Amino acid sequence: KYRKKKETIENSSIIIPICSLVFGILSAFISFSILGSLSKIKNSSLESLPLHGSELGFISFPITISYLPYANLWSILFFIMLVTIGIGSEIILCEMISYYLYNYYLKEKGYSKQKSSLIICLVGFIFGLLFTFDKGYKIFQLFDQNVTYLSCFVIILLENYVCIYYIGEESL
């Protein structure tokens, strides 16, 4: 079990979005503070900065870090943070996919848990190679702008279906 018996799903469904909202507002303050300082440093208006989307993380933050004291230390810490967040996200994604595929499909065919995880990691690696080519950033933007919204919508629908069908309306 992932939750205690006394803990209701209502508490979790309230706490998680509130935490997400607080972190979103905090990151918005940080991002716009950085954009404001960049526009002041470059003596230009905020609208003239061509930064949006993923460029905020990979262009504006490193530029701002370069103006801080001990810039080398902050840049190393920033990129360690990015790598840590990326690895953590990939571990969760791989574990989620491998758990489902292993328990419902690959276990019956005699695959071990390690072999199924290796297959999933290799498939993810091969698809990830698309983003390393010359037009990789354009492909990333295509996925980021279009596929993300659709997958979030489908995942939310499936989560609702699973909760109602398997847990039951009375238990929620």
PDB file of N, CA, C and O in Angstrom, residues 7 15 135:
ATOM      1  N   GLU A   7      -5.430   7.613   6.099  1.00  0.00           N
ATOM      2  CA  GLU A   7      -5.267   8.712   5.138  1.00  0.00           C
ATOM      3  C   GLU A   7      -6.286   8.552   4.014  1.00  0.00           C
ATOM      4  O   GLU A   7      -6.362   7.509   3.368  1.00  0.00           O
ATOM      5  N   ILE A  15      -3.585  18.105  -1.166  1.00  0.00           N
ATOM      6  CA  ILE A  15      -2.212  18.488  -0.815  1.00  0.00           C
ATOM      7  C   ILE A  15      -1.319  18.544  -2.049  1.00  0.00           C
ATOM      8  O   ILE A  15      -0.543  19.491  -2.215  1.00  0.00           O
ATOM      9  N   LYS A 135      18.181  18.245 -36.276  1.00  0.00           N
ATOM     10  CA  LYS A 135      16.848  18.808 -36.055  1.00  0.00           C
ATOM     11  C   LYS A 135      16.231  18.305 -34.754  1.00  0.00           C
ATOM     12  O   LYS A 135      15.016  18.360 -34.569  1.00  0.00           O
TER      13      LYS A 135
END
